[in-house]
Amino acid sequence: MLARGTNIAVTHLEGRAFPGIHVQGDTFSALLQQFAAAADRWRHSPDDREALEDLEYTVEEMTDILRYYESVLAAHHIRLPYARAATGGEDAGGGSGV
């Protein structure tokens, strides 16, 4: 385990090139339910502003998890296993890519 947050952890499994994000099952289930409910409402009512806001909120929650992951990798000098879309595709992790 590289780091542990409130309900997520960044873990590096043996044999894997990059660390992963461990999300508690209840947190993952809640995120999935939020996405599914908002998507279903939006599918049936594309003008439902509240459904879009719920989707945006869930994306923000997942973005926070990803930011935590990126900060942990940076602290351990491990490069990101993907290009960061928000920064024009830069790989902000630096490091060796264990």
PDB file of C-alpha atoms in Angstrom:
ATOM      1  CA  MET A   1       0.000   0.000   0.000  1.00  0.00           C
ATOM      2  CA  LEU A   2       1.442   3.343  -1.047  1.00  0.00           C
ATOM      3  CA  ALA A   3      -1.172   5.529   0.639  1.00  0.00           C
ATOM      4  CA  ARG A   4      -4.563   5.308   2.258  1.00  0.00           C
ATOM      5  CA  GLY A   5      -7.289   7.925   2.188  1.00  0.00           C
ATOM      6  CA  THR A   6     -10.646   7.931   3.899  1.00  0.00           C
ATOM      7  CA  ASN A   7     -12.275   5.306   1.694  1.00  0.00           C
ATOM      8  CA  ILE A   8      -9.670   4.706  -1.015  1.00  0.00           C
ATOM      9  CA  ALA A   9      -6.109   3.478  -1.124  1.00  0.00           C
ATOM     10  CA  VAL A  10      -3.382   3.440  -3.723  1.00  0.00           C
ATOM     11  CA  THR A  11      -1.893  -0.026  -3.864  1.00  0.00           C
ATOM     12  CA  HIS A  12       0.878  -1.546  -5.934  1.00  0.00           C
ATOM     13  CA  LEU A  13       0.241  -5.201  -6.651  1.00  0.00           C
ATOM     14  CA  GLU A  14       3.175  -7.489  -7.256  1.00  0.00           C
ATOM     15  CA  GLY A  15       3.714  -8.095 -10.942  1.00  0.00           C
ATOM     16  CA  ARG A  16       1.882  -4.965 -12.061  1.00  0.00           C
ATOM     17  CA  ALA A  17       3.740  -2.092 -13.695  1.00  0.00           C
ATOM     18  CA  PHE A  18       1.624   0.625 -12.094  1.00  0.00           C
ATOM     19  CA  PRO A  19      -0.232   1.085  -8.805  1.00  0.00           C
ATOM     20  CA  GLY A  20      -3.986   0.819  -8.725  1.00  0.00           C
ATOM     21  CA  ILE A  21      -6.831   2.545  -6.966  1.00  0.00           C
ATOM     22  CA  HIS A  22      -8.562   0.515  -4.298  1.00  0.00           C
ATOM     23  CA  VAL A  23     -12.077   1.835  -3.746  1.00  0.00           C
ATOM     24  CA  GLN A  24     -14.227   0.444  -0.966  1.00  0.00           C
ATOM     25  CA  GLY A  25     -17.088  -1.640  -2.324  1.00  0.00           C
ATOM     26  CA  ASP A  26     -19.765   0.553  -0.768  1.00  0.00           C
ATOM     27  CA  THR A  27     -18.175   3.675  -2.282  1.00  0.00           C
ATOM     28  CA  PHE A  28     -17.930   2.070  -5.720  1.00  0.00           C
ATOM     29  CA  SER A  29     -21.525   0.864  -5.463  1.00  0.00           C
ATOM     30  CA  ALA A  30     -22.739   4.351  -4.489  1.00  0.00           C
ATOM     31  CA  LEU A  31     -20.872   5.952  -7.415  1.00  0.00           C
ATOM     32  CA  LEU A  32     -22.342   3.413  -9.831  1.00  0.00           C
ATOM     33  CA  GLN A  33     -25.852   3.956  -8.456  1.00  0.00           C
ATOM     34  CA  GLN A  34     -25.456   7.738  -8.779  1.00  0.00           C
ATOM     35  CA  PHE A  35     -24.324   7.399 -12.402  1.00  0.00           C
ATOM     36  CA  ALA A  36     -27.037   4.902 -13.280  1.00  0.00           C
ATOM     37  CA  ALA A  37     -29.877   6.865 -11.679  1.00  0.00           C
ATOM     38  CA  ALA A  38     -28.836  10.184 -13.216  1.00  0.00           C
ATOM     39  CA  ALA A  39     -28.230   8.620 -16.647  1.00  0.00           C
ATOM     40  CA  ASP A  40     -31.631   6.906 -16.545  1.00  0.00           C
ATOM     41  CA  ARG A  41     -33.387  10.152 -15.615  1.00  0.00           C
ATOM     42  CA  TRP A  42     -31.511  12.079 -18.297  1.00  0.00           C
ATOM     43  CA  ARG A  43     -32.238   9.398 -20.908  1.00  0.00           C
ATOM     44  CA  HIS A  44     -35.966   9.728 -20.262  1.00  0.00           C
ATOM     45  CA  SER A  45     -35.900  13.509 -19.825  1.00  0.00           C
ATOM     46  CA  PRO A  46     -32.934  15.091 -21.644  1.00  0.00           C
ATOM     47  CA  ASP A  47     -33.935  18.524 -20.345  1.00  0.00           C
ATOM     48  CA  ASP A  48     -33.720  17.346 -16.712  1.00  0.00           C
ATOM     49  CA  ARG A  49     -31.137  19.785 -15.368  1.00  0.00           C
ATOM     50  CA  GLU A  50     -30.998  18.010 -12.006  1.00  0.00           C
ATOM     51  CA  ALA A  51     -29.965  14.745 -13.702  1.00  0.00           C
ATOM     52  CA  LEU A  52     -27.098  16.533 -15.423  1.00  0.00           C
ATOM     53  CA  GLU A  53     -26.053  18.131 -12.128  1.00  0.00           C
ATOM     54  CA  ASP A  54     -26.069  14.693 -10.466  1.00  0.00           C
ATOM     55  CA  LEU A  55     -23.864  13.326 -13.259  1.00  0.00           C
ATOM     56  CA  GLU A  56     -21.497  16.263 -12.893  1.00  0.00           C
ATOM     57  CA  TYR A  57     -21.335  15.754  -9.121  1.00  0.00           C
ATOM     58  CA  THR A  58     -20.445  12.081  -9.547  1.00  0.00           C
ATOM     59  CA  VAL A  59     -17.767  12.953 -12.105  1.00  0.00           C
ATOM     60  CA  GLU A  60     -16.332  15.428  -9.573  1.00  0.00           C
ATOM     61  CA  GLU A  61     -16.192  12.679  -6.935  1.00  0.00           C
ATOM     62  CA  MET A  62     -14.323  10.395  -9.329  1.00  0.00           C
ATOM     63  CA  THR A  63     -12.034  13.268 -10.317  1.00  0.00           C
ATOM     64  CA  ASP A  64     -11.138  13.743  -6.644  1.00  0.00           C
ATOM     65  CA  ILE A  65     -10.219  10.055  -6.413  1.00  0.00           C
ATOM     66  CA  LEU A  66      -8.060  10.351  -9.527  1.00  0.00           C
ATOM     67  CA  ARG A  67      -6.345  13.496  -8.198  1.00  0.00           C
ATOM     68  CA  TYR A  68      -5.514  11.638  -4.997  1.00  0.00           C
ATOM     69  CA  TYR A  69      -4.049   8.774  -7.049  1.00  0.00           C
ATOM     70  CA  GLU A  70      -1.982  11.214  -9.115  1.00  0.00           C
ATOM     71  CA  SER A  71      -0.660  12.985  -6.016  1.00  0.00           C
ATOM     72  CA  VAL A  72       0.387   9.683  -4.444  1.00  0.00           C
ATOM     73  CA  LEU A  73       2.198   8.596  -7.616  1.00  0.00           C
ATOM     74  CA  ALA A  74       3.943  11.975  -7.810  1.00  0.00           C
ATOM     75  CA  ALA A  75       5.031  11.683  -4.166  1.00  0.00           C
ATOM     76  CA  HIS A  76       6.540   8.269  -4.952  1.00  0.00           C
ATOM     77  CA  HIS A  77       8.118   9.483  -8.221  1.00  0.00           C
ATOM     78  CA  ILE A  78       6.054   7.066 -10.297  1.00  0.00           C
ATOM     79  CA  ARG A  79       4.927   8.249 -13.705  1.00  0.00           C
ATOM     80  CA  LEU A  80       1.264   8.099 -14.564  1.00  0.00           C
ATOM     81  CA  PRO A  81       0.092   5.120 -16.620  1.00  0.00           C
ATOM     82  CA  TYR A  82      -1.947   7.455 -18.838  1.00  0.00           C
ATOM     83  CA  ALA A  83      -1.813  10.902 -20.374  1.00  0.00           C
ATOM     84  CA  ARG A  84      -3.576  13.620 -18.390  1.00  0.00           C
ATOM     85  CA  ALA A  85      -6.340  14.909 -20.641  1.00  0.00           C
ATOM     86  CA  ALA A  86      -6.962  18.016 -18.520  1.00  0.00           C
ATOM     87  CA  THR A  87      -3.448  19.291 -19.164  1.00  0.00           C
ATOM     88  CA  GLY A  88      -3.298  18.666 -22.872  1.00  0.00           C
ATOM     89  CA  GLY A  89      -2.003  15.109 -22.615  1.00  0.00           C
ATOM     90  CA  GLU A  90       1.024  15.792 -20.427  1.00  0.00           C
ATOM     91  CA  ASP A  91       2.300  13.009 -18.251  1.00  0.00           C
ATOM     92  CA  ALA A  92       2.669  14.884 -14.979  1.00  0.00           C
ATOM     93  CA  GLY A  93       3.989  11.979 -12.944  1.00  0.00           C
ATOM     94  CA  GLY A  94       7.668  12.245 -13.931  1.00  0.00           C
ATOM     95  CA  GLY A  95       9.502   9.322 -12.362  1.00  0.00           C
ATOM     96  CA  SER A  96      10.368   5.804 -13.361  1.00  0.00           C
ATOM     97  CA  GLY A  97       7.104   3.974 -14.025  1.00  0.00           C
ATOM     98  CA  VAL A  98       7.699   1.038 -11.709  1.00  0.00           C
TER      99      VAL A  98
END
